Amino acid sequence: MINMTPKALIRSDLFRYEGKSNFKVFLKLFLKNPYFRFQVYLRMTRSNNFVISSFFKVLKAGLGRKVNVQLSPKVSVGYGLYIPHGNIVVNAKTTLGHNCSLLQFVSIGAMHNSDAATIGDNVYIGPNTNIVGKINIGDNAVLGAGTVAVKNVEEAMVVVGSPAKSIKQVQNINDYAINLCSEEFINKAGK
């Protein structure tokens, strides 16, 4: 993962939600959307200031219980995270790439306290999807609703079912995920 400030990460997350990243849009979304607010708290837990980091860990834990999102500050999370709904559980040993979309009822777990999944960049994880074990999900992959992934998912593939099976190649990830952040946007947001 690239080393970015919490502010730059929050701007990238805001862009994923709204396609813009100015203060007015931030304030409106922060006040009305508890899932975005959770992400702000999550990003601020990575502050270099111990007091600020600790304060936001408390806020994140409380709001996480309310919106039912379990995503530890220990999880390596790239820029442009998108969580539009709750009921999400992510194992602390998971790695989430850039521009990941986690929809409702997603569970990413490990088997017997081992490492968890490594999720690539621009990955769309649909509703009610389970990812189990130390597997790799390739860049630009799409996991359809209700998928159970227990084996690696190739790059730019759409998988569905239980167990997950590839059904087609992704032609354009933008058909599945909105407002993906580009490297140019990230460079503007600052590191």
Tab-separated table of N, CA, C and O in Angstrom, residues 4-13 40 42-48:
chain	number	residue	atom	x	y	z
A	4	MET	N	-0.098	7.249	2.444
A	4	MET	CA	-0.847	8.495	2.252
A	4	MET	C	-1.325	9.010	3.592
A	4	MET	O	-1.544	8.238	4.519
A	5	THR	N	-1.535	10.298	3.669
A	5	THR	CA	-2.064	10.892	4.895
A	5	THR	C	-3.529	10.505	5.047
A	5	THR	O	-4.215	10.223	4.057
A	6	PRO	N	-4.036	10.512	6.292
A	6	PRO	CA	-5.470	10.252	6.477
A	6	PRO	C	-6.333	11.214	5.654
A	6	PRO	O	-7.349	10.808	5.086
A	7	LYS	N	-5.924	12.468	5.552
A	7	LYS	CA	-6.696	13.456	4.778
A	7	LYS	C	-6.806	13.033	3.309
A	7	LYS	O	-7.891	13.097	2.718
A	8	ALA	N	-5.707	12.599	2.711
A	8	ALA	CA	-5.729	12.173	1.314
A	8	ALA	C	-6.589	10.922	1.126
A	8	ALA	O	-7.323	10.799	0.141
A	9	LEU	N	-6.523	10.005	2.079
A	9	LEU	CA	-7.346	8.793	2.002
A	9	LEU	C	-8.829	9.132	2.117
A	9	LEU	O	-9.659	8.573	1.403
A	10	ILE	N	-9.162	10.057	3.017
A	10	ILE	CA	-10.554	10.481	3.176
A	10	ILE	C	-11.046	11.142	1.885
A	10	ILE	O	-12.165	10.888	1.443
A	11	ARG	N	-10.207	11.965	1.266
A	11	ARG	CA	-10.596	12.596	-0.006
A	11	ARG	C	-10.848	11.542	-1.078
A	11	ARG	O	-11.782	11.663	-1.869
A	12	SER	N	-10.028	10.496	-1.098
A	12	SER	CA	-10.229	9.441	-2.100
A	12	SER	C	-11.526	8.679	-1.830
A	12	SER	O	-12.248	8.332	-2.765
A	13	ASP	N	-11.829	8.433	-0.562
A	13	ASP	CA	-13.087	7.763	-0.213
A	13	ASP	C	-14.281	8.644	-0.576
A	13	ASP	O	-15.282	8.166	-1.117
A	40	VAL	N	-14.278	7.756	7.688
A	40	VAL	CA	-13.470	8.888	8.156
A	40	VAL	C	-12.810	8.517	9.483
A	40	VAL	O	-11.606	8.715	9.665
A	42	LEU	N	-12.193	5.522	10.600
A	42	LEU	CA	-11.206	4.484	10.309
A	42	LEU	C	-9.910	5.102	9.802
A	42	LEU	O	-8.819	4.757	10.272
A	43	ARG	N	-10.007	6.014	8.859
A	43	ARG	CA	-8.803	6.654	8.301
A	43	ARG	C	-8.064	7.459	9.365
A	43	ARG	O	-6.836	7.462	9.397
A	44	MET	N	-8.803	8.124	10.244
A	44	MET	CA	-8.164	8.953	11.268
A	44	MET	C	-7.483	8.122	12.361
A	44	MET	O	-6.618	8.624	13.065
A	45	THR	N	-7.840	6.842	12.470
A	45	THR	CA	-7.133	5.981	13.433
A	45	THR	C	-5.677	5.786	13.027
A	45	THR	O	-4.865	5.368	13.833
A	46	ARG	N	-5.342	6.099	11.776
A	46	ARG	CA	-3.965	5.970	11.278
A	46	ARG	C	-3.155	7.249	11.460
A	46	ARG	O	-2.053	7.371	10.940
A	47	SER	N	-3.703	8.221	12.184
A	47	SER	CA	-2.989	9.470	12.443
A	47	SER	C	-1.690	9.190	13.204
A	47	SER	O	-1.622	8.274	14.022
A	48	ASN	N	-0.673	9.984	12.927
A	48	ASN	CA	0.596	9.855	13.646
A	48	ASN	C	0.512	10.393	15.064
A	48	ASN	O	1.388	10.127	15.880
